[in-house]
PDB file of C-alpha atoms and ligand atoms in Angstrom:
ATOM      1  CA  UNK A   6      31.045 130.650 236.777  1.00 31.00           C
ATOM      2  CA  UNK A   7      33.258 130.928 239.816  1.00 35.00           C
ATOM      3  CA  UNK A   8      32.729 128.222 242.374  1.00 35.00           C
ATOM      4  CA  UNK A   9      33.402 128.506 246.114  1.00 34.00           C
ATOM      5  CA  UNK A  10      36.933 129.523 247.074  1.00 40.00           C
ATOM      6  CA  UNK A  11      39.322 126.602 247.665  1.00 42.00           C
ATOM      7  CA  UNK A  12      39.947 127.696 251.258  1.00 47.00           C
ATOM      8  CA  UNK A  13      36.590 128.556 252.789  1.00 48.00           C
ATOM      9  CA  UNK A  14      37.984 129.814 256.118  1.00 58.00           C
ATOM     10  CA  UNK A  15      37.384 133.534 256.727  1.00 66.00           C
ATOM     11  CA  UNK A  16      41.093 134.199 256.230  1.00 75.00           C
ATOM     12  CA  UNK A  17      41.200 132.090 253.088  1.00 83.00           C
ATOM     13  CA  UNK A  18      38.133 133.814 251.737  1.00 86.00           C
ATOM     14  CA  UNK A  19      39.742 137.212 252.404  1.00 92.00           C
ATOM     15  CA  UNK A  20      42.960 136.381 250.597  1.00 92.00           C
ATOM     16  CA  UNK A  21      41.112 134.712 247.681  1.00 93.00           C
ATOM     17  CA  UNK A  22      39.004 137.782 247.299  1.00 95.00           C
ATOM     18  CA  UNK A  23      41.956 140.145 247.471  1.00 96.00           C
ATOM     19  CA  UNK A  24      43.871 138.145 244.863  1.00 96.00           C
ATOM     20  CA  UNK A  25      40.787 138.216 242.631  1.00 95.00           C
ATOM     21  CA  UNK A  26      40.513 142.024 243.080  1.00 96.00           C
ATOM     22  CA  UNK A  27      44.231 142.561 242.447  1.00 97.00           C
ATOM     23  CA  UNK A  28      44.102 140.495 239.230  1.00 96.00           C
ATOM     24  CA  UNK A  29      40.746 142.044 238.135  1.00 96.00           C
ATOM     25  CA  UNK A  30      41.825 145.639 238.615  1.00 97.00           C
ATOM     26  CA  UNK A  31      45.174 144.951 236.998  1.00 97.00           C
ATOM     27  CA  UNK A  32      43.359 143.586 233.944  1.00 96.00           C
ATOM     28  CA  UNK A  33      41.341 146.855 233.826  1.00 96.00           C
ATOM     29  CA  UNK A  34      44.256 149.286 234.163  1.00 97.00           C
ATOM     30  CA  UNK A  35      44.088 150.062 230.445  1.00 95.00           C
ATOM     31  CA  UNK A  36      40.285 150.423 230.256  1.00 95.00           C
ATOM     32  CA  UNK A  37      39.365 152.083 233.619  1.00 93.00           C
ATOM     33  CA  UNK A  38      40.136 155.567 232.348  1.00 92.00           C
ATOM     34  CA  UNK A  39      37.709 155.417 229.396  1.00 89.00           C
ATOM     35  CA  UNK A  40      34.620 156.199 231.401  1.00 90.00           C
ATOM     36  CA  UNK A  41      34.754 154.915 235.071  1.00 92.00           C
ATOM     37  CA  UNK A  42      37.594 157.341 235.969  1.00 93.00           C
ATOM     38  CA  UNK A  43      35.460 160.116 234.478  1.00 92.00           C
ATOM     39  CA  UNK A  44      32.849 159.190 237.102  1.00 95.00           C
ATOM     40  CA  UNK A  45      35.244 158.901 240.045  1.00 97.00           C
ATOM     41  CA  UNK A  46      36.930 162.194 239.134  1.00 97.00           C
ATOM     42  CA  UNK A  47      33.948 164.064 240.534  1.00 98.00           C
ATOM     43  CA  UNK A  48      34.953 162.940 244.055  1.00 98.00           C
ATOM     44  CA  UNK A  49      38.508 164.207 243.902  1.00 98.00           C
ATOM     45  CA  UNK A  50      38.238 167.865 244.882  1.00 98.00           C
ATOM     46  CA  UNK A  51      35.480 167.208 247.506  1.00 98.00           C
ATOM     47  CA  UNK A  52      37.704 164.515 249.060  1.00 98.00           C
ATOM     48  CA  UNK A  53      40.747 166.794 249.176  1.00 98.00           C
ATOM     49  CA  UNK A  54      38.670 169.572 250.652  1.00 98.00           C
ATOM     50  CA  UNK A  55      37.094 167.190 253.260  1.00 98.00           C
ATOM     51  CA  UNK A  56      40.540 165.937 254.224  1.00 98.00           C
ATOM     52  CA  UNK A  57      41.889 169.498 254.570  1.00 98.00           C
ATOM     53  CA  UNK A  58      44.613 169.048 251.927  1.00 98.00           C
ATOM     54  CA  UNK A  59      46.530 172.265 251.328  1.00 98.00           C
ATOM     55  CA  UNK A  60      49.879 173.231 249.902  1.00 98.00           C
ATOM     56  CA  UNK A  61      52.588 171.390 251.803  1.00 98.00           C
ATOM     57  CA  UNK A  62      50.246 168.616 253.128  1.00 98.00           C
ATOM     58  CA  UNK A  63      51.552 165.075 252.924  1.00 98.00           C
ATOM     59  CA  UNK A  64      48.681 162.910 251.593  1.00 98.00           C
ATOM     60  CA  UNK A  65      48.137 159.176 251.260  1.00 98.00           C
ATOM     61  CA  UNK A  66      45.776 158.109 248.484  1.00 98.00           C
ATOM     62  CA  UNK A  67      44.563 154.576 249.459  1.00 98.00           C
ATOM     63  CA  UNK A  68      43.578 152.494 246.412  1.00 98.00           C
ATOM     64  CA  UNK A  69      45.094 155.004 244.083  1.00 98.00           C
ATOM     65  CA  UNK A  70      43.942 153.367 240.778  1.00 98.00           C
ATOM     66  CA  UNK A  71      45.223 155.565 237.974  1.00 97.00           C
ATOM     67  CA  UNK A  72      46.536 158.115 240.508  1.00 98.00           C
ATOM     68  CA  UNK A  73      44.461 161.078 239.381  1.00 98.00           C
ATOM     69  CA  UNK A  74      43.595 162.114 242.964  1.00 98.00           C
ATOM     70  CA  UNK A  75      47.280 162.123 243.800  1.00 98.00           C
ATOM     71  CA  UNK A  76      47.881 164.366 240.799  1.00 98.00           C
ATOM     72  CA  UNK A  77      45.138 166.753 241.946  1.00 98.00           C
ATOM     73  CA  UNK A  78      46.710 166.846 245.425  1.00 98.00           C
ATOM     74  CA  UNK A  79      50.070 167.660 243.817  1.00 98.00           C
ATOM     75  CA  UNK A  80      48.393 170.436 241.837  1.00 98.00           C
ATOM     76  CA  UNK A  81      47.410 171.949 245.223  1.00 98.00           C
ATOM     77  CA  UNK A  82      51.101 171.913 246.197  1.00 98.00           C
ATOM     78  CA  UNK A  83      50.609 168.853 248.458  1.00 98.00           C
ATOM     79  CA  UNK A  84      52.959 165.870 248.531  1.00 98.00           C
ATOM     80  CA  UNK A  85      50.985 162.730 247.641  1.00 98.00           C
ATOM     81  CA  UNK A  86      51.757 159.017 247.827  1.00 98.00           C
ATOM     82  CA  UNK A  87      49.454 156.447 246.217  1.00 98.00           C
ATOM     83  CA  UNK A  88      49.081 152.851 247.424  1.00 98.00           C
ATOM     84  CA  UNK A  89      47.161 150.109 245.553  1.00 98.00           C
ATOM     85  CA  UNK A  90      46.942 146.343 245.574  1.00 98.00           C
ATOM     86  CA  UNK A  91      46.867 145.906 241.743  1.00 98.00           C
ATOM     87  CA  UNK A  92      50.349 145.911 240.168  1.00 98.00           C
ATOM     88  CA  UNK A  93      49.180 146.999 236.664  1.00 98.00           C
ATOM     89  CA  UNK A  94      47.144 149.862 238.190  1.00 98.00           C
ATOM     90  CA  UNK A  95      50.341 151.073 239.886  1.00 98.00           C
ATOM     91  CA  UNK A  96      52.243 150.864 236.614  1.00 98.00           C
ATOM     92  CA  UNK A  97      49.466 152.781 234.813  1.00 98.00           C
ATOM     93  CA  UNK A  98      49.423 155.431 237.541  1.00 98.00           C
ATOM     94  CA  UNK A  99      53.211 155.820 237.341  1.00 98.00           C
ATOM     95  CA  UNK A 100      53.059 156.161 233.533  1.00 98.00           C
ATOM     96  CA  UNK A 101      50.273 158.731 233.753  1.00 97.00           C
ATOM     97  CA  UNK A 102      51.924 160.701 236.591  1.00 98.00           C
ATOM     98  CA  UNK A 103      55.695 159.911 236.335  1.00 98.00           C
ATOM     99  CA  UNK A 104      56.633 162.608 238.832  1.00 98.00           C
ATOM    100  CA  UNK A 105      54.574 161.031 241.658  1.00 98.00           C
ATOM    101  CA  UNK A 106      55.108 158.063 243.973  1.00 98.00           C
ATOM    102  CA  UNK A 107      52.939 154.931 243.919  1.00 98.00           C
ATOM    103  CA  UNK A 108      53.624 151.887 246.077  1.00 98.00           C
ATOM    104  CA  UNK A 109      52.199 148.424 246.348  1.00 98.00           C
ATOM    105  CA  UNK A 110      50.208 147.670 249.489  1.00 98.00           C
ATOM    106  CA  UNK A 111      47.002 146.441 251.037  1.00 98.00           C
ATOM    107  CA  UNK A 112      44.584 148.982 252.520  1.00 98.00           C
ATOM    108  CA  UNK A 113      44.041 146.681 255.470  1.00 98.00           C
ATOM    109  CA  UNK A 114      47.728 146.562 256.298  1.00 98.00           C
ATOM    110  CA  UNK A 115      49.181 149.874 255.112  1.00 98.00           C
ATOM    111  CA  UNK A 116      52.975 149.783 254.720  1.00 98.00           C
ATOM    112  CA  UNK A 117      53.419 153.116 256.584  1.00 98.00           C
ATOM    113  CA  UNK A 118      54.132 154.329 260.130  1.00 98.00           C
ATOM    114  CA  UNK A 119      51.739 155.759 262.646  1.00 98.00           C
ATOM    115  CA  UNK A 120      50.833 159.381 261.867  1.00 97.00           C
ATOM    116  CA  UNK A 121      53.024 159.496 258.775  1.00 98.00           C
ATOM    117  CA  UNK A 122      50.624 161.624 256.710  1.00 98.00           C
ATOM    118  CA  UNK A 123      48.738 164.916 257.236  1.00 98.00           C
ATOM    119  CA  UNK A 124      45.732 163.446 255.425  1.00 98.00           C
ATOM    120  CA  UNK A 125      44.599 160.053 254.094  1.00 98.00           C
ATOM    121  CA  UNK A 126      41.887 159.584 251.484  1.00 98.00           C
ATOM    122  CA  UNK A 127      40.237 156.577 249.918  1.00 98.00           C
ATOM    123  CA  UNK A 128      37.913 156.851 246.906  1.00 98.00           C
ATOM    124  CA  UNK A 129      35.641 153.918 246.100  1.00 98.00           C
ATOM    125  CA  UNK A 130      37.714 151.378 248.009  1.00 98.00           C
ATOM    126  CA  UNK A 131      35.836 150.702 251.202  1.00 98.00           C
ATOM    127  CA  UNK A 132      33.332 148.431 249.402  1.00 96.00           C
ATOM    128  CA  UNK A 133      36.253 146.323 248.103  1.00 97.00           C
ATOM    129  CA  UNK A 134      37.718 145.443 251.510  1.00 97.00           C
ATOM    130  CA  UNK A 135      36.856 142.160 253.237  1.00 96.00           C
ATOM    131  CA  UNK A 136      37.475 143.948 256.603  1.00 97.00           C
ATOM    132  CA  UNK A 137      36.398 147.538 255.973  1.00 98.00           C
ATOM    133  CA  UNK A 138      36.612 148.535 259.711  1.00 98.00           C
ATOM    134  CA  UNK A 139      40.243 147.358 259.632  1.00 98.00           C
ATOM    135  CA  UNK A 140      40.861 149.483 256.493  1.00 98.00           C
ATOM    136  CA  UNK A 141      39.456 152.558 258.252  1.00 98.00           C
ATOM    137  CA  UNK A 142      41.515 151.829 261.390  1.00 98.00           C
ATOM    138  CA  UNK A 143      44.585 151.717 259.168  1.00 98.00           C
ATOM    139  CA  UNK A 144      43.733 155.026 257.556  1.00 98.00           C
ATOM    140  CA  UNK A 145      43.315 156.563 260.997  1.00 98.00           C
ATOM    141  CA  UNK A 146      46.552 155.011 262.192  1.00 98.00           C
ATOM    142  CA  UNK A 147      48.719 156.498 259.442  1.00 98.00           C
ATOM    143  CA  UNK A 148      47.032 159.929 259.533  1.00 98.00           C
ATOM    144  CA  UNK A 149      47.895 162.686 261.953  1.00 97.00           C
ATOM    145  CA  UNK A 150      45.022 164.786 260.569  1.00 96.00           C
ATOM    146  CA  UNK A 151      41.860 163.978 258.675  1.00 98.00           C
ATOM    147  CA  UNK A 152      40.728 160.967 256.729  1.00 98.00           C
ATOM    148  CA  UNK A 153      38.129 161.050 253.943  1.00 98.00           C
ATOM    149  CA  UNK A 154      36.182 158.393 252.058  1.00 98.00           C
ATOM    150  CA  UNK A 155      34.071 158.512 248.943  1.00 98.00           C
ATOM    151  CA  UNK A 156      31.374 155.969 248.071  1.00 98.00           C
ATOM    152  CA  UNK A 157      28.565 155.624 245.485  1.00 98.00           C
ATOM    153  CA  UNK A 158      25.061 156.322 246.695  1.00 98.00           C
ATOM    154  CA  UNK A 159      22.537 153.482 246.799  1.00 97.00           C
ATOM    155  CA  UNK A 160      20.674 152.530 243.620  1.00 96.00           C
ATOM    156  CA  UNK A 161      22.491 154.728 241.102  1.00 97.00           C
ATOM    157  CA  UNK A 162      21.948 153.546 237.520  1.00 97.00           C
ATOM    158  CA  UNK A 163      25.634 153.105 236.765  1.00 96.00           C
ATOM    159  CA  UNK A 164      25.531 150.007 239.012  1.00 95.00           C
ATOM    160  CA  UNK A 165      21.825 149.250 239.240  1.00 96.00           C
ATOM    161  CA  UNK A 166      21.431 148.750 235.499  1.00 97.00           C
ATOM    162  CA  UNK A 167      24.187 146.106 235.046  1.00 95.00           C
ATOM    163  CA  UNK A 168      22.881 144.300 238.153  1.00 95.00           C
ATOM    164  CA  UNK A 169      19.377 144.259 236.804  1.00 96.00           C
ATOM    165  CA  UNK A 170      20.595 143.145 233.414  1.00 96.00           C
ATOM    166  CA  UNK A 171      22.537 140.239 235.054  1.00 95.00           C
ATOM    167  CA  UNK A 172      19.419 139.322 237.061  1.00 94.00           C
ATOM    168  CA  UNK A 173      17.309 139.338 233.813  1.00 95.00           C
ATOM    169  CA  UNK A 174      19.856 137.072 232.096  1.00 93.00           C
ATOM    170  CA  UNK A 175      19.836 134.721 235.070  1.00 93.00           C
ATOM    171  CA  UNK A 176      23.484 135.254 235.878  1.00 93.00           C
ATOM    172  CA  UNK A 177      24.738 134.442 239.358  1.00 88.00           C
ATOM    173  CA  UNK A 178      27.622 136.064 241.265  1.00 87.00           C
ATOM    174  CA  UNK A 179      30.891 134.785 239.906  1.00 86.00           C
ATOM    175  CA  UNK A 180      33.404 136.321 242.347  1.00 84.00           C
ATOM    176  CA  UNK A 181      34.940 134.566 245.299  1.00 88.00           C
ATOM    177  CA  UNK A 182      33.112 135.217 248.548  1.00 90.00           C
ATOM    178  CA  UNK A 183      33.686 138.870 249.387  1.00 91.00           C
ATOM    179  CA  UNK A 184      32.319 141.844 251.164  1.00 94.00           C
ATOM    180  CA  UNK A 185      28.812 143.218 250.562  1.00 93.00           C
ATOM    181  CA  UNK A 186      29.321 145.619 247.646  1.00 92.00           C
ATOM    182  CA  UNK A 187      26.167 147.610 248.625  1.00 94.00           C
ATOM    183  CA  UNK A 188      26.805 148.013 252.408  1.00 97.00           C
ATOM    184  CA  UNK A 189      28.401 151.407 252.296  1.00 98.00           C
ATOM    185  CA  UNK A 190      26.077 152.780 249.640  1.00 98.00           C
ATOM    186  CA  UNK A 191      23.708 153.233 252.673  1.00 98.00           C
ATOM    187  CA  UNK A 192      24.526 156.509 254.372  1.00 98.00           C
ATOM    188  CA  UNK A 193      24.226 155.246 257.904  1.00 98.00           C
ATOM    189  CA  UNK A 194      26.624 152.372 257.286  1.00 98.00           C
ATOM    190  CA  UNK A 195      29.228 154.700 255.735  1.00 98.00           C
ATOM    191  CA  UNK A 196      28.929 157.200 258.648  1.00 98.00           C
ATOM    192  CA  UNK A 197      29.086 154.296 261.178  1.00 98.00           C
ATOM    193  CA  UNK A 198      32.676 153.704 260.015  1.00 98.00           C
ATOM    194  CA  UNK A 199      33.632 157.049 261.487  1.00 98.00           C
ATOM    195  CA  UNK A 200      31.621 156.742 264.686  1.00 97.00           C
ATOM    196  CA  UNK A 201      33.585 158.016 267.718  1.00 96.00           C
ATOM    197  CA  UNK A 202      35.974 160.172 265.673  1.00 97.00           C
ATOM    198  CA  UNK A 203      36.008 163.971 265.803  1.00 97.00           C
ATOM    199  CA  UNK A 204      34.815 166.613 263.333  1.00 97.00           C
ATOM    200  CA  UNK A 205      32.742 164.255 261.176  1.00 98.00           C
ATOM    201  CA  UNK A 206      31.681 165.846 257.883  1.00 98.00           C
ATOM    202  CA  UNK A 207      29.468 164.681 255.125  1.00 98.00           C
ATOM    203  CA  UNK A 208      28.455 165.971 251.689  1.00 98.00           C
ATOM    204  CA  UNK A 209      26.978 164.518 248.495  1.00 98.00           C
ATOM    205  CA  UNK A 210      28.112 165.260 244.931  1.00 98.00           C
ATOM    206  CA  UNK A 211      25.602 164.792 242.149  1.00 98.00           C
ATOM    207  CA  UNK A 212      26.279 164.817 238.413  1.00 97.00           C
ATOM    208  CA  UNK A 213      25.188 163.181 235.120  1.00 96.00           C
ATOM    209  CA  UNK A 214      27.698 160.605 233.867  1.00 96.00           C
ATOM    210  CA  UNK A 215      27.539 161.100 230.095  1.00 95.00           C
ATOM    211  CA  UNK A 216      28.325 158.397 227.595  1.00 96.00           C
ATOM    212  CA  UNK A 217      28.332 158.862 223.815  1.00 96.00           C
ATOM    213  CA  UNK A 218      26.748 155.488 223.068  1.00 96.00           C
ATOM    214  CA  UNK A 219      25.411 152.247 224.552  1.00 96.00           C
ATOM    215  CA  UNK A 220      28.755 150.541 223.677  1.00 95.00           C
ATOM    216  CA  UNK A 221      30.656 153.218 225.636  1.00 95.00           C
ATOM    217  CA  UNK A 222      28.392 152.585 228.655  1.00 95.00           C
ATOM    218  CA  UNK A 223      28.658 148.852 228.381  1.00 95.00           C
ATOM    219  CA  UNK A 224      32.463 149.052 227.935  1.00 92.00           C
ATOM    220  CA  UNK A 225      32.520 151.207 231.063  1.00 92.00           C
ATOM    221  CA  UNK A 226      30.837 148.415 232.973  1.00 94.00           C
ATOM    222  CA  UNK A 227      33.060 145.622 231.625  1.00 94.00           C
ATOM    223  CA  UNK A 228      36.286 147.683 231.705  1.00 95.00           C
ATOM    224  CA  UNK A 229      35.638 149.590 234.897  1.00 95.00           C
ATOM    225  CA  UNK A 230      34.266 147.033 237.365  1.00 96.00           C
ATOM    226  CA  UNK A 231      35.555 143.645 238.562  1.00 96.00           C
ATOM    227  CA  UNK A 232      32.767 141.829 240.374  1.00 94.00           C
ATOM    228  CA  UNK A 233      30.013 143.075 238.103  1.00 94.00           C
ATOM    229  CA  UNK A 234      32.084 142.242 234.946  1.00 94.00           C
ATOM    230  CA  UNK A 235      32.781 138.747 236.321  1.00 94.00           C
ATOM    231  CA  UNK A 236      29.049 138.202 236.766  1.00 93.00           C
ATOM    232  CA  UNK A 237      28.285 139.278 233.228  1.00 93.00           C
ATOM    233  CA  UNK A 238      30.977 137.332 231.436  1.00 88.00           C
ATOM    234  CA  UNK A 239      29.036 134.080 230.905  1.00 86.00           C
ATOM    235  CA  UNK A 240      26.274 135.644 228.813  1.00 84.00           C
ATOM    236  CA  UNK A 241      27.503 139.062 227.794  1.00 84.00           C
ATOM    237  CA  UNK A 242      25.303 139.389 224.636  1.00 90.00           C
ATOM    238  CA  UNK A 243      22.078 138.511 226.407  1.00 93.00           C
ATOM    239  CA  UNK A 244      22.961 140.740 229.376  1.00 95.00           C
ATOM    240  CA  UNK A 245      23.846 143.560 227.029  1.00 95.00           C
ATOM    241  CA  UNK A 246      20.374 143.338 225.341  1.00 96.00           C
ATOM    242  CA  UNK A 247      18.717 143.663 228.765  1.00 96.00           C
ATOM    243  CA  UNK A 248      21.101 146.519 229.661  1.00 96.00           C
ATOM    244  CA  UNK A 249      20.129 148.352 226.418  1.00 96.00           C
ATOM    245  CA  UNK A 250      16.445 148.099 227.321  1.00 97.00           C
ATOM    246  CA  UNK A 251      17.005 149.222 230.933  1.00 98.00           C
ATOM    247  CA  UNK A 252      19.206 152.178 229.791  1.00 98.00           C
ATOM    248  CA  UNK A 253      16.475 153.563 227.465  1.00 97.00           C
ATOM    249  CA  UNK A 254      15.072 156.008 230.057  1.00 98.00           C
ATOM    250  CA  UNK A 255      18.547 157.593 230.389  1.00 98.00           C
ATOM    251  CA  UNK A 256      18.901 158.612 226.731  1.00 97.00           C
ATOM    252  CA  UNK A 257      20.169 162.188 226.578  1.00 96.00           C
ATOM    253  CA  UNK A 258      18.392 164.814 224.463  1.00 92.00           C
ATOM    254  CA  UNK A 259      21.514 165.561 222.395  1.00 89.00           C
ATOM    255  CA  UNK A 260      22.305 161.828 221.800  1.00 92.00           C
ATOM    256  CA  UNK A 261      24.089 159.284 223.954  1.00 96.00           C
ATOM    257  CA  UNK A 262      23.157 158.660 227.588  1.00 97.00           C
ATOM    258  CA  UNK A 263      23.242 160.605 230.832  1.00 97.00           C
ATOM    259  CA  UNK A 264      23.109 158.622 234.093  1.00 97.00           C
ATOM    260  CA  UNK A 265      22.247 160.603 237.211  1.00 98.00           C
ATOM    261  CA  UNK A 266      24.946 159.748 239.750  1.00 98.00           C
ATOM    262  CA  UNK A 267      25.436 160.608 243.409  1.00 98.00           C
ATOM    263  CA  UNK A 268      28.600 160.120 245.440  1.00 98.00           C
ATOM    264  CA  UNK A 269      28.855 160.592 249.204  1.00 98.00           C
ATOM    265  CA  UNK A 270      31.996 161.989 250.786  1.00 98.00           C
ATOM    266  CA  UNK A 271      32.546 161.576 254.527  1.00 98.00           C
ATOM    267  CA  UNK A 272      35.548 162.654 256.615  1.00 98.00           C
ATOM    268  CA  UNK A 273      36.723 162.876 260.243  1.00 98.00           C
ATOM    269  CA  UNK A 274      39.707 163.674 262.400  1.00 97.00           C
ATOM    270  CA  UNK A 275      41.028 160.845 264.521  1.00 93.00           C
ATOM    271  CA  UNK A 276      39.695 161.091 268.054  1.00 91.00           C
ATOM    272  CA  UNK A 277      42.382 161.229 270.747  1.00 78.00           C
ATOM    273  CA  UNK A 278      40.574 158.338 272.428  1.00 76.00           C
ATOM    274  CA  UNK A 279      40.806 156.004 269.427  1.00 68.00           C
TER     275      UNK A 279
HETATM  276  C1  SAM B 314      36.966 151.325 241.921  1.00 74.21           C
HETATM  277  S1  SAM B 314      38.708 151.399 241.882  1.00 74.21           S
HETATM  278  C2  SAM B 314      38.939 153.038 242.527  1.00 74.21           C
HETATM  279  C3  SAM B 314      40.247 153.657 242.042  1.00 74.21           C
HETATM  280  C4  SAM B 314      40.407 155.140 242.387  1.00 74.21           C
HETATM  281  N1  SAM B 314      40.409 155.331 243.804  1.00 74.21           N
HETATM  282  C5  SAM B 314      39.307 155.954 241.767  1.00 74.21           C
HETATM  283  O1  SAM B 314      38.602 156.692 242.512  1.00 74.21           O
HETATM  284  O2  SAM B 314      39.117 155.927 240.514  1.00 74.21           O
HETATM  285  C6  SAM B 314      39.170 150.386 243.194  1.00 74.21           C
HETATM  286  C7  SAM B 314      40.678 150.374 243.454  1.00 74.21           C
HETATM  287  O3  SAM B 314      40.902 149.721 244.723  1.00 74.21           O
HETATM  288  C8  SAM B 314      42.050 148.933 244.616  1.00 74.21           C
HETATM  289  N2  SAM B 314      41.969 147.922 245.668  1.00 74.21           N
HETATM  290  C9  SAM B 314      41.069 146.898 245.840  1.00 74.21           C
HETATM  291  N3  SAM B 314      41.317 146.283 246.981  1.00 74.21           N
HETATM  292  C10 SAM B 314      42.408 146.866 247.564  1.00 74.21           C
HETATM  293  C11 SAM B 314      43.144 146.638 248.775  1.00 74.21           C
HETATM  294  N4  SAM B 314      42.846 145.632 249.599  1.00 74.21           N
HETATM  295  N5  SAM B 314      44.152 147.459 249.071  1.00 74.21           N
HETATM  296  C12 SAM B 314      44.530 148.467 248.217  1.00 74.21           C
HETATM  297  N6  SAM B 314      43.863 148.732 247.048  1.00 74.21           N
HETATM  298  C13 SAM B 314      42.798 147.933 246.750  1.00 74.21           C
HETATM  299  C14 SAM B 314      41.957 148.348 243.177  1.00 74.21           C
HETATM  300  O4  SAM B 314      43.126 147.814 242.733  1.00 74.21           O
HETATM  301  C15 SAM B 314      41.472 149.583 242.422  1.00 74.21           C
HETATM  302  O5  SAM B 314      42.576 150.367 242.001  1.00 74.21           O
END
């Protein structure tokens, strides 16, 4: 189990957490696509719409992961750039989309100039930032148009079931001190990030995440999350038994599993006062 970070100052906590995230997501660059990217893909078109991305738009994808949102932006005729903190994710994105540009950087200190992009989007990243308000301020800074964020809704089985399985197995958090992973699953907290900006929009996207087997679902958790996977690693077999029991209500009629999943997409244009 992970103990407290060596440097317990807020700054030390933040850099320990970011290093943990960068290493954890790099380790998952080869497994993220199996199922987790098939969940996050549902946010791509709604995010591009909410950010007003059209042919010719320059778009920054913050926390680009495997780069699939950038590829969808390019398919609209836009000119995307991806930025991510995990080196192996960047390599995987570049291999998957060799014609596109992916650069290393921290969402809280974006390596771009003021107003450099027509639109800036961030899918499932805000919950990974030690200073999420700073991340949003950075997105607003580098955008001359809209910014858009996607986040999981509260309590969805994809994350509730592994959490409950870890609880049942008596497993404690194993990550360095980091941000509250659930904070922005609450609608009001997500919208509060955009308070004071103009043209705020909001929509939800609902779908069933289908998995062919329990192993596929479990592999999605271990290979598509960092903090949850760290929590499960000390007793994976016991936790998996609890997970199997908890997943029973989500068995699909035709075999496999179907997890009802809701994603919230919010967007805004930078206010001239901010
Ligand atoms: C859940 S994945 C989301 C990936 C992709 N946006 C998607 O929708 O599939 C989180 C991503 O955030 C990246 N990340 C975490 N902290 C970051 C930071 N401080 N700056 C930039 N990227 C970060 C990770 O490396 C990882 O690629």
